[in-house]
Amino acid sequence: MASEAVKVVVRCRPMNQRERELRCQPVVTVDCARGQCCIQNPGAADEPPKQFTFDGAYHVDHVTEQIYNEIAYPLVEGVTEGYNGTIFAYGQTGSGKSFTMQGLPDPPSQRGIIPRAFEHVFESVQCAENTKFLVRASYLEIYNEDVRDLLGADTKQRLEASKQFGEAEFHPSSSHYNLTVILIW
């Protein structure tokens, strides 16, 4: 596997229809080579922008296909070799999590990370000879401290949590998931 380290990557989504109608101005600049995002306060143009550095940074012009190939592909490839992998999308409402993870059906370059990962895994399983696979996938939403299984029959059902040191186990009526909690300060 390429790396066992946690990587933090940011993608700046394009402005949505509402933002364009309101004639909002971009306040984020991205330096992809350095993995940096700079945010300019529009009410304080004389102040220097706030600068943030990540393991990777993608501008609005980058397509999901490129992000998948550079970030998710090595992780999913590791999964096909027997390692565990997690892609964790985090951000406020409207920040572009669904745009990146689920994507758009058209153009194909904007298909999301989830459909690409599923296709990758099942193509690998189909091509493997003399190997058996057990594929388990979880698609969980954590919102306002409620956890929901988005692959379950009832996506509105809250999963009950039993807290333990370092992990939380969720036991819906039909499934069992283990979720390792990562603390971020």
C-alpha positions as a printed NumPy array, in Angstrom:
array([[  0.   ,   0.   ,   0.   ],
       [  1.284,   3.437,  -0.915],
       [  0.828,   5.143,   2.453],
       [ -0.756,   4.491,   5.817],
       [ -0.869,   8.153,   6.801],
       [ -4.037,  10.189,   7.053],
       [ -4.114,  12.771,   4.289],
       [ -6.177,  15.931,   4.284],
       [ -7.201,  17.209,   0.876],
       [ -9.429,  20.177,   0.04 ],
       [-11.499,  20.767,  -3.055],
       [-13.019,  24.14 ,  -3.815],
       [-16.308,  23.594,  -5.568],
       [-17.589,  25.806,  -8.346],
       [-20.166,  28.427,  -7.454],
       [-23.713,  27.126,  -7.52 ],
       [-26.596,  28.683,  -9.451],
       [-27.774,  30.777,  -6.498],
       [-24.305,  32.201,  -5.903],
       [-23.97 ,  33.099,  -9.591],
       [-27.416,  34.774,  -9.588],
       [-26.382,  36.833,  -6.551],
       [-23.182,  37.757,  -8.424],
       [-20.999,  36.498,  -5.604],
       [-17.28 ,  36.993,  -6.077],
       [-14.732,  34.221,  -5.469],
       [-12.804,  34.652,  -2.225],
       [-10.655,  31.502,  -2.408],
       [ -7.469,  31.076,  -4.407],
       [ -5.756,  27.708,  -4.688],
       [ -2.089,  26.908,  -5.244],
       [ -2.279,  23.243,  -6.252],
       [  1.49 ,  22.774,  -6.44 ],
       [  1.878,  23.823,  -2.794],
       [ -1.414,  22.379,  -1.549],
       [ -2.456,  25.819,  -0.299],
       [ -5.74 ,  27.699,  -0.143],
       [ -5.931,  31.401,   0.567],
       [ -9.168,  33.016,   1.68 ],
       [ -9.643,  36.756,   1.296],
       [-12.177,  38.479,   3.518],
       [-14.256,  40.517,   1.02 ],
       [-15.027,  43.068,   3.723],
       [-11.34 ,  43.597,   4.475],
       [ -9.568,  43.669,   1.121],
       [ -6.65 ,  45.589,   2.666],
       [ -5.853,  42.672,   5.028],
       [ -3.707,  39.765,   3.841],
       [ -5.621,  36.571,   3.017],
       [ -5.735,  33.682,   5.489],
       [ -3.512,  30.882,   4.224],
       [ -4.029,  27.141,   4.824],
       [ -1.8  ,  24.25 ,   3.722],
       [ -3.046,  20.706,   3.029],
       [ -1.673,  17.457,   1.616],
       [ -3.497,  18.371,  -1.586],
       [ -5.628,  21.229,  -2.879],
       [ -7.899,  21.236,  -5.914],
       [ -9.403,  24.272,  -7.607],
       [-12.852,  24.568,  -9.202],
       [-11.346,  23.663, -12.599],
       [-10.23 ,  20.216, -11.423],
       [-12.592,  17.414, -12.359],
       [-13.538,  14.595,  -9.991],
       [-11.809,  12.112, -12.298],
       [ -8.44 ,  13.761, -11.584],
       [ -9.093,  13.888,  -7.839],
       [-10.081,  10.214,  -7.839],
       [ -6.994,   9.187,  -9.799],
       [ -4.597,  11.126,  -7.572],
       [ -6.188,  10.661,  -4.141],
       [ -8.736,   7.837,  -4.021],
       [ -7.328,   5.377,  -6.581],
       [ -4.282,   4.39 ,  -4.455],
       [ -6.541,   3.936,  -1.413],
       [ -9.055,   1.788,  -3.3  ],
       [ -6.224,  -0.2  ,  -4.878],
       [ -5.012,  -0.942,  -1.331],
       [ -8.518,  -2.14 ,  -0.449],
       [ -8.365,  -4.626,  -3.341],
       [ -5.105,  -5.897,  -1.778],
       [ -6.818,  -6.539,   1.571],
       [ -6.224,  -3.291,   3.446],
       [ -8.966,  -1.217,   5.036],
       [ -9.626,   2.184,   3.551],
       [-11.748,   5.178,   4.44 ],
       [-12.633,   8.308,   2.539],
       [-14.111,  10.846,   4.932],
       [-15.869,  13.865,   3.438],
       [-16.219,  16.736,   5.88 ],
       [-17.646,  20.195,   5.498],
       [-20.559,  22.465,   6.184],
       [-23.844,  22.17 ,   4.315],
       [-23.402,  23.317,   0.732],
       [-19.608,  22.99 ,   0.724],
       [-19.495,  20.357,  -2.041],
       [-19.296,  16.985,  -0.265],
       [-22.06 ,  15.433,  -2.383],
       [-20.685,  17.07 ,  -5.528],
       [-17.366,  15.294,  -4.947],
       [-18.55 ,  12.009,  -3.442],
       [-21.666,  11.323,  -5.561],
       [-20.835,  13.507,  -8.524],
       [-22.796,  14.236, -11.652],
       [-23.813,  11.679, -14.29 ],
       [-22.74 ,  14.052, -17.029],
       [-20.036,  14.86 , -18.   ],
       [-18.355,  11.505, -17.167],
       [-15.284,  13.342, -15.823],
       [-17.496,  14.595, -12.948],
       [-18.75 ,  11.149, -11.846],
       [-18.244,  10.988,  -8.104],
       [-15.672,   9.192,  -6.   ],
       [-18.232,   6.652,  -4.71 ],
       [-19.361,   5.298,  -8.105],
       [-15.732,   5.272,  -9.284],
       [-14.6  ,   3.363,  -6.185],
       [-17.399,   0.796,  -6.51 ],
       [-16.573,   0.276, -10.192],
       [-12.861,  -0.075,  -9.33 ],
       [-13.488,  -2.656,  -6.584],
       [-15.878,  -4.785,  -8.629],
       [-13.659,  -4.691, -11.728],
       [-10.755,  -5.916,  -9.57 ],
       [-12.905,  -8.702,  -8.105],
       [-14.076,  -9.733, -11.558],
       [-10.529,  -9.883, -12.944],
       [ -8.977, -11.773, -10.025],
       [ -8.32 , -15.474, -10.55 ],
       [ -8.294, -18.107,  -7.793],
       [ -9.199, -15.478,  -5.19 ],
       [-12.315, -15.035,  -3.096],
       [-13.426, -11.644,  -1.909],
       [-15.776, -10.484,   0.814],
       [-16.802,  -6.926,  -0.013],
       [-18.325,  -4.797,   2.715],
       [-19.137,  -1.159,   2.206],
       [-20.512,   1.411,   4.607],
       [-21.931,   4.755,   3.621],
       [-22.673,   6.592,   6.832],
       [-23.864,  10.121,   7.416],
       [-22.964,  11.842,  10.674],
       [-25.041,  14.982,  11.054],
       [-25.809,  16.814,  14.309],
       [-24.422,  13.81 ,  16.207],
       [-26.94 ,  11.466,  14.534],
       [-25.592,   8.561,  12.501],
       [-27.551,   7.138,   9.578],
       [-26.788,   4.241,   7.238],
       [-27.26 ,   5.626,   3.733],
       [-27.078,   2.118,   2.208],
       [-29.741,   0.74 ,   4.56 ],
       [-33.377,   0.133,   3.738],
       [-34.453,   3.097,   5.879],
       [-31.988,   5.958,   5.423],
       [-33.877,   8.058,   7.986],
       [-33.33 ,   5.49 ,  10.789],
       [-30.875,   6.698,  13.409],
       [-28.268,   4.162,  14.465],
       [-27.856,   3.736,  18.195],
       [-24.316,   4.181,  19.488],
       [-22.624,   2.477,  22.411],
       [-19.519,   4.437,  23.347],
       [-16.246,   2.708,  24.109],
       [-12.718,   4.062,  24.349],
       [-11.507,   4.887,  20.845],
       [-14.457,   3.508,  18.936],
       [-18.2  ,   3.48 ,  18.627],
       [-20.207,   0.45 ,  17.575],
       [-23.484,   0.945,  15.761],
       [-26.095,  -1.786,  15.876],
       [-29.052,  -1.23 ,  13.573],
       [-31.547,  -4.074,  13.498],
       [-30.154,  -5.708,  10.346],
       [-26.434,  -4.828,  10.239],
       [-23.332,  -4.367,  12.368],
       [-20.708,  -1.702,  11.718],
       [-17.547,  -0.757,  13.543],
       [-16.524,   2.868,  13.216],
       [-13.153,   4.017,  14.462],
       [-13.397,   7.539,  15.803],
       [-10.706,   9.977,  14.696],
       [-10.376,  13.003,  16.936],
       [ -9.551,  16.236,  15.123],
       [ -8.468,  19.332,  17.054]])
